[in-house]
Short mmCIF file of C-alpha atoms in Angstrom, two decimals:
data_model
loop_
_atom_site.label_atom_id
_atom_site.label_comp_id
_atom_site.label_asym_id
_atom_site.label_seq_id
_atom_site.Cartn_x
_atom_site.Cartn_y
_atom_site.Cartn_z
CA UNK X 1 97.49 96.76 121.64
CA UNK X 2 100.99 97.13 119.32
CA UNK X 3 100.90 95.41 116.54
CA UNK X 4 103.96 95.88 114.37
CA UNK X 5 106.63 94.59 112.15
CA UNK X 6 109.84 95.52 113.63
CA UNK X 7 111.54 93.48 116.41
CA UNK X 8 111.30 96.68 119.18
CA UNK X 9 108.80 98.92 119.61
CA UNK X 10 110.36 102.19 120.11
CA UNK X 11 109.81 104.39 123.06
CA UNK X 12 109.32 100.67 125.31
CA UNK X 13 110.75 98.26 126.81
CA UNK X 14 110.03 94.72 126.09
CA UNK X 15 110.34 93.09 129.83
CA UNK X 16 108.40 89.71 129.14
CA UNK X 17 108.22 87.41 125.92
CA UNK X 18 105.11 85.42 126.29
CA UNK X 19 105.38 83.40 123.06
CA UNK X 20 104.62 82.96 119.25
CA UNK X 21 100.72 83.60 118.09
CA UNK X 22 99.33 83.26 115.04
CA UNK X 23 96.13 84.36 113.30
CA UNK X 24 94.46 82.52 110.69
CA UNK X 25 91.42 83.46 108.22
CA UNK X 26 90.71 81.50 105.29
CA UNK X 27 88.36 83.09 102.32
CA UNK X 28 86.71 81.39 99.85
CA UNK X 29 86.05 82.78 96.28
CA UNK X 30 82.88 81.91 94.30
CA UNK X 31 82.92 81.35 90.58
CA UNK X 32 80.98 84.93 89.53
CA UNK X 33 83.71 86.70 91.56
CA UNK X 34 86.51 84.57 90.01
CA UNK X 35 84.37 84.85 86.22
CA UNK X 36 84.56 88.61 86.38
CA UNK X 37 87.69 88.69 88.37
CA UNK X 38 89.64 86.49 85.07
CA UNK X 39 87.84 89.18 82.72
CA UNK X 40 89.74 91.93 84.82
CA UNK X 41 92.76 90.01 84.32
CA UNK X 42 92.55 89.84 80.81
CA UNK X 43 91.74 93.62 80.14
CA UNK X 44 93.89 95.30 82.63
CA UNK X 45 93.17 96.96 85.76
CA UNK X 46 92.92 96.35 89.21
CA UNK X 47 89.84 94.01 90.06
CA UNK X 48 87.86 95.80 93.19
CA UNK X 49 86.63 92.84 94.41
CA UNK X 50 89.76 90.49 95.26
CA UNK X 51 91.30 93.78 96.67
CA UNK X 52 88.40 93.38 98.97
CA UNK X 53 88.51 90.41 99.90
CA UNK X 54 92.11 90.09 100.11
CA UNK X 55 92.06 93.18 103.18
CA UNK X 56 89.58 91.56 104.49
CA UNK X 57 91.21 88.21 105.16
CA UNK X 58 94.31 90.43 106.33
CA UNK X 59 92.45 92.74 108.98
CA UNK X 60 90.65 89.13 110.38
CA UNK X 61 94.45 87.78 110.51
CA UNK X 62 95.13 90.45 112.51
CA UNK X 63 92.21 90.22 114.47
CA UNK X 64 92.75 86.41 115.46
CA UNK X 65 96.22 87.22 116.34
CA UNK X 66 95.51 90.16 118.85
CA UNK X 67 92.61 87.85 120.65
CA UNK X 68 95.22 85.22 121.35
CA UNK X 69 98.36 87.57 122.52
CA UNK X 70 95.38 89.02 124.73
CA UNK X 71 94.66 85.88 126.09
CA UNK X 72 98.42 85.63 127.13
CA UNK X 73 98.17 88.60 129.00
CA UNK X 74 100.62 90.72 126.00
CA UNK X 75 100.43 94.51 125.43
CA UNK X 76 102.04 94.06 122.43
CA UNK X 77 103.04 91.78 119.15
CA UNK X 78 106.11 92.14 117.66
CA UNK X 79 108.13 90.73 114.48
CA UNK X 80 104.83 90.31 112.78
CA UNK X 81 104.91 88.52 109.32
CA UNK X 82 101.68 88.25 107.11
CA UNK X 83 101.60 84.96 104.67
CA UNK X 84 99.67 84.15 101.69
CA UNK X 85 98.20 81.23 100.10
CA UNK X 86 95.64 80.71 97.37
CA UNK X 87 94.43 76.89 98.37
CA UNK X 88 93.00 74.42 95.95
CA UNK X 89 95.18 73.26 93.15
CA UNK X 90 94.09 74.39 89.86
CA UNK X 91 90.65 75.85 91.05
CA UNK X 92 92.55 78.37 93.44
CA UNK X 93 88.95 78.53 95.14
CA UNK X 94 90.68 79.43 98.79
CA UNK X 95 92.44 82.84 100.16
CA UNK X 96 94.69 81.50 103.30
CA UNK X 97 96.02 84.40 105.00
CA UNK X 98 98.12 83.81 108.08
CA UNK X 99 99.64 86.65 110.59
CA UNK X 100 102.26 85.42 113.25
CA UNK X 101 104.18 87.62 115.44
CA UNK X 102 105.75 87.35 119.02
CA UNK X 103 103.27 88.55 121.69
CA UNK X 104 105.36 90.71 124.67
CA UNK X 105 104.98 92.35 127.28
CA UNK X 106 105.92 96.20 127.66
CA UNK X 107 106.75 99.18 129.97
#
């Protein structure tokens, strides 16, 4: 399966649109991660762990949205966009990361 960013896929031929599908995943953060993750942020640096976390929730985004443009028979996504959203108010204790794309049929 294509998954990509751009409207065509070069090289194919888009000959069916079979609809918009999305792909959710929603991470949760615990306090030591977000204790030592603040401590990062104070100091400098990059903190390891969020960077984790955060290509996690991307690559099972991606994953949600390929099962469902499978289910409707695509060969490819298209016009993918990736969304974030920390969820939670002040306590930011939720990673919400959504991927939604056009799923197509190609030749």
């Amino acid at each position: 399966m294509i998954i990509t960013t751009t409207p065509t896929i070069e090289g194919y031929a888009i000959v069916g649109y079979l609809g918009i599908v999305s792909g959710e995943a929603i991470m949760g953060t615990n306090f030591i991660k977000d204790f030592f993750g603040s401590v990062r942020d104070v100091v400098g640096g990059r903190s390891a762990t969020y960077e984790r976390d955060f290509a996690s929730a991307k690559e099972d985004a991606l994953a949600e949205l390929e099962k469902r443009a499978l289910k409707l028979g695509a060969d490819a996504v298209v016009g993918v966009d990736l969304d974030y959203q920390v969820l939670g108010g002040d306590e930011k204790m939720m990673l919400m990361v959504a991927a939604n794309g056009t799923a197509v049929k190609i030749r």
